[in-house]
Coordinates of C-alpha atoms and ligand atoms in Angstrom, one line a residue:
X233 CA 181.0 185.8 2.6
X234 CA 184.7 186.6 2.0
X235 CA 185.8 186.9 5.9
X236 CA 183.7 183.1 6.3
X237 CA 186.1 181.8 3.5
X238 CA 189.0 183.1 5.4
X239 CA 187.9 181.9 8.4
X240 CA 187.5 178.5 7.0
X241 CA 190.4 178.4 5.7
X242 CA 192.0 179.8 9.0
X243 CA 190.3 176.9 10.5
X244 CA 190.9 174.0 8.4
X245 CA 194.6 175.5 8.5
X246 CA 194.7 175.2 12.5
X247 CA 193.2 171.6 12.1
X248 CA 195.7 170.8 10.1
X249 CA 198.8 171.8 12.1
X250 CA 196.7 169.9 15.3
X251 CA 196.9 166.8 13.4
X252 CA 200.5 167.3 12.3
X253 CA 201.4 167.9 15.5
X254 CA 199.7 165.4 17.3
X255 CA 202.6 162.7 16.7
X256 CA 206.8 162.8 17.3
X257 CA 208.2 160.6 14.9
X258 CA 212.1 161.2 15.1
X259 CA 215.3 159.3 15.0
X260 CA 217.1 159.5 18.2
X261 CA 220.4 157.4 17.5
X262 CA 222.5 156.1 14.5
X263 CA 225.5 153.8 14.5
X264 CA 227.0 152.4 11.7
X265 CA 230.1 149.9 11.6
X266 CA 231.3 147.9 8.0
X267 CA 232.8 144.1 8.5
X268 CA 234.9 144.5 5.6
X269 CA 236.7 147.9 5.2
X270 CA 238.2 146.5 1.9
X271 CA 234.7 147.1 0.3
X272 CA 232.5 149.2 1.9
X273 CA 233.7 152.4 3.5
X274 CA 231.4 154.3 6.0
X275 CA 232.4 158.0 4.8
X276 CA 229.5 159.6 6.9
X277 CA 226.5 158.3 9.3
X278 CA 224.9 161.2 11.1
X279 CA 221.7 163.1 12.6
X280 CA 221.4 166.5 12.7
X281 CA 218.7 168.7 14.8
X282 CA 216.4 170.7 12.7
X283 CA 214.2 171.6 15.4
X284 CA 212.9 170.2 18.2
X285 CA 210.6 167.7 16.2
X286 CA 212.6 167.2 13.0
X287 CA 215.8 165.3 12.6
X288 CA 217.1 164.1 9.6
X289 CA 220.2 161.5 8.6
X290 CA 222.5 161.8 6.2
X291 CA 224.9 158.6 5.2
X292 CA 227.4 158.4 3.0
X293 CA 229.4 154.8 2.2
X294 CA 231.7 153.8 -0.6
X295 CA 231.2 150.2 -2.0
X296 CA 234.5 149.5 -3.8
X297 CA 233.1 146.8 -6.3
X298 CA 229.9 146.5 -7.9
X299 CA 227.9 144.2 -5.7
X300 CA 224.7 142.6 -7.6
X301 CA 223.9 140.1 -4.7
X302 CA 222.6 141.9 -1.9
X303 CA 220.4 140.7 1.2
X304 CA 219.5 142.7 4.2
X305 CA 217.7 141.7 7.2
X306 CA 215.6 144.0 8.8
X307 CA 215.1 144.0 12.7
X308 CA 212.9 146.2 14.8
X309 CA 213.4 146.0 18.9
X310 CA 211.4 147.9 20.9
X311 CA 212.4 149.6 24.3
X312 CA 211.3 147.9 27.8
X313 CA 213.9 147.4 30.2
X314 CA 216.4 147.5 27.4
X315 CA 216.0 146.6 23.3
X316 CA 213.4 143.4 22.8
X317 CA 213.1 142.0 20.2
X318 CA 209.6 143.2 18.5
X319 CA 207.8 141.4 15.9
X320 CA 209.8 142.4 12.7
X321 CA 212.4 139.9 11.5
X322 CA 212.9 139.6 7.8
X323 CA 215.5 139.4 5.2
X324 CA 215.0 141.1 1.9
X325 CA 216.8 140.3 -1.0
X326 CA 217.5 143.6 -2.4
X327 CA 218.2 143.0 -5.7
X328 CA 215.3 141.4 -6.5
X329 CA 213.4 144.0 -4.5
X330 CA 214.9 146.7 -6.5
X331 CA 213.6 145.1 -10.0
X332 CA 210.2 144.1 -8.6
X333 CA 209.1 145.3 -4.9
X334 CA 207.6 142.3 -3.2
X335 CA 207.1 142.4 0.3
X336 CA 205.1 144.3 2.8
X337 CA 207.3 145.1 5.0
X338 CA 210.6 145.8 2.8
X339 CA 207.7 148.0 0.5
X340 CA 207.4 149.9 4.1
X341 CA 210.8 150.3 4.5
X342 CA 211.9 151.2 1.7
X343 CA 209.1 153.9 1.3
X344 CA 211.0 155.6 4.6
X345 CA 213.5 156.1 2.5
X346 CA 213.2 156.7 -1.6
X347 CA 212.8 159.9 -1.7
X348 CA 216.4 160.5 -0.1
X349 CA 218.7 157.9 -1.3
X350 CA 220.3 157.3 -4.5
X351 CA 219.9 153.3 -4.2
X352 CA 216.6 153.7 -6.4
X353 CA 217.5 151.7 -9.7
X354 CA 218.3 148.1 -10.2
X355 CA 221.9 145.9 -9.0
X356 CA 224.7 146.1 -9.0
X357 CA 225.1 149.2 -6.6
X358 CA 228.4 150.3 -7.0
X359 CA 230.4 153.4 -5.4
X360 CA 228.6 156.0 -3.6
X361 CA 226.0 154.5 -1.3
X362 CA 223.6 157.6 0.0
X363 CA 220.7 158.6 2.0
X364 CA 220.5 162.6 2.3
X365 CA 218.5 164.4 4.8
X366 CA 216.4 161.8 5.3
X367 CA 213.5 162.3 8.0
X368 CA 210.6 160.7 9.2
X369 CA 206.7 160.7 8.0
X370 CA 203.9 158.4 9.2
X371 CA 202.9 158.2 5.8
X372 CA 204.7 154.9 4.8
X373 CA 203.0 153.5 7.8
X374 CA 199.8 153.9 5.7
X375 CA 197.3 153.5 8.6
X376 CA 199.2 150.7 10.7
X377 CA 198.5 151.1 14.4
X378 CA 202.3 151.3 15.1
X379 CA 202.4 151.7 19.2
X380 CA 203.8 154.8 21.1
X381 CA 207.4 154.0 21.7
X382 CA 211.6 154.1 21.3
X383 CA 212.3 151.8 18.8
X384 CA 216.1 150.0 17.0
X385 CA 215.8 149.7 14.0
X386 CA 218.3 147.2 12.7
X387 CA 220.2 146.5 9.3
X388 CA 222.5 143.9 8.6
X389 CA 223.4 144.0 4.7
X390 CA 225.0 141.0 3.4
X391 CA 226.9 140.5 -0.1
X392 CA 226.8 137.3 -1.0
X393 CA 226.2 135.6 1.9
X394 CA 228.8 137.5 4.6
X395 CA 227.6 140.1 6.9
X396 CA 229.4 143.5 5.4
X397 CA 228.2 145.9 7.2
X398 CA 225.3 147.3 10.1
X399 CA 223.1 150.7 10.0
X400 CA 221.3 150.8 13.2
X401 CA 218.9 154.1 13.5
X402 CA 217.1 153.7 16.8
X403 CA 213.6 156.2 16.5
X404 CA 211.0 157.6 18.8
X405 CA 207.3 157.4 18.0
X406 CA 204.8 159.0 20.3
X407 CA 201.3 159.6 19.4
X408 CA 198.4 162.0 20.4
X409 CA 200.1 164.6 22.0
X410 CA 197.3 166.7 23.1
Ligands
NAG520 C1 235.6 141.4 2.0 O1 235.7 142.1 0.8 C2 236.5 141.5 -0.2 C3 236.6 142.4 -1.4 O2 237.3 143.6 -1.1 C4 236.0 140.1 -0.6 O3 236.8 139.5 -1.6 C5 235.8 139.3 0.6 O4 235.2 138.0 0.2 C6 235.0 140.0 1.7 N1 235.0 139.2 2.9 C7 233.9 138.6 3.3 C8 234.0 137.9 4.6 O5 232.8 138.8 2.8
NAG521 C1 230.5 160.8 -0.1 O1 231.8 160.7 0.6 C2 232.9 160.8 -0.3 C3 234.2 160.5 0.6 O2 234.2 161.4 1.7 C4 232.9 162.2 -0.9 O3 234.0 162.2 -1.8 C5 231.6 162.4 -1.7 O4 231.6 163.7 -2.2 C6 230.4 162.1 -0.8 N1 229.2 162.2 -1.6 C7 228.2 163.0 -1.3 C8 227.0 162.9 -2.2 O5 228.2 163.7 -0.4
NAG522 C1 208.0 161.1 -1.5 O1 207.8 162.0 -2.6 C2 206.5 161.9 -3.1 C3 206.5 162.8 -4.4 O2 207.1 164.1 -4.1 C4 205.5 162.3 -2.1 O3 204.2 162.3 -2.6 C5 205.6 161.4 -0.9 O4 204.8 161.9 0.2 C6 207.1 161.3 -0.4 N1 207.1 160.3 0.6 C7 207.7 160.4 1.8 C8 207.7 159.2 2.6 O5 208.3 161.4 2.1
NAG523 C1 217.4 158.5 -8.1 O1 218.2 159.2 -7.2 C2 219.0 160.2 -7.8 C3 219.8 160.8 -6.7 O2 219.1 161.1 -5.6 C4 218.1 161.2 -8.5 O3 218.8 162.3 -9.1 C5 217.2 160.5 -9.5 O4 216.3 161.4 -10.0 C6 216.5 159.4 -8.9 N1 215.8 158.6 -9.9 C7 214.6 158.1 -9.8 C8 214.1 157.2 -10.9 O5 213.9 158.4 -8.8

């Protein structure tokens, strides 16, 4: 009885990893540039290798005034014969998104990255702008049928209006391994 337990558990452990396993979902590329030194400073925009299936970003940027009116257009572009343009086009107005989240795909988006950055309360953001070892799940995906690929992923973040500045993180998906 004991040594079936184990073995179930054994098994069920081995299923696991196989499903886990079966998908590379990593960020291959990140390039960030502000439009307007004079109030946001780009103090760090990085990956770093865990291993050969894990790599996570770390971003660092000073905003040097509160800013309370934020928009930011999300692009995705998807890799054939160069970056196409792929189905994702939307601008999000932050600060209203912040108070009350409100649409699909910002909700997406934004799931990618809560649980790393310190832009998790209300306008205005102010100072130290931050995503920490940020890495990739399929969870926020939640069932989408998001095809194998290398993908940009585009931000433009505007204060008022003007472009300040771009975080482009361009990602790798590739399902079913085995
Ligand atoms: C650049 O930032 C300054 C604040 O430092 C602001 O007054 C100015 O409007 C910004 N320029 C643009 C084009 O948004
Ligand atoms: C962000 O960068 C600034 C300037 O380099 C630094 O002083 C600060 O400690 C950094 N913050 C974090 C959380 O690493
Ligand atoms: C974020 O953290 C929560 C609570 O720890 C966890 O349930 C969830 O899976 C995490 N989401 C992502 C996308 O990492
Ligand atoms: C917001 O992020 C900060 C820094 O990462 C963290 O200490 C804090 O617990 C977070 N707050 C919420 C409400 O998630």
């Amino acid at each position: 009885m004991r040594n079936t337990l184990i073995l179930a558990a054994f098994l069920s452990f081995l299923l696991n990893l196989k499903i886990s396993d079966s998908v590379i979902f990593k960020m291959t590329n990140v390039e960030c540039l502000s439009h307007n030194k004079s109030w946001v400073r780009i103090n760090t925009c990085r990956l770093k290798a865990i291993n050969r299936f894990k790599v996570v970003f770390n971003f660092n940027a000073t905003l040097f005034y509160p800013t309370p009116d934020i928009k930011v257009t999300y692009r995705f572009f998807k890799k054939e014969n160069g970056y196409k343009p792929w189905l994702i086009n939307v601008e999000i107005d932050s600060c209203r998104f912040l108070k009350k989240p409100y649409n699909a795909v910002g909700i997406m988006v934004y799931n990618f990255f809560r649980n790393f950055t310190n832009a998790n309360h209300t306008c205005p953001l102010y100072d130290e702008l931050i995503v920490k070892n940020m890495y990739l799940t399929t969870e926020p995906f939640k069932g989408l049928p998001w095809p194998t690929g290398e993908y940009l992923f585009s931000l433009r973040w505007k204060f008022f209006g003007k472009p300040q500045f771009d975080t482009n993180v361009s990602f790798q998906f590739v399902e079913d391994l085995l």
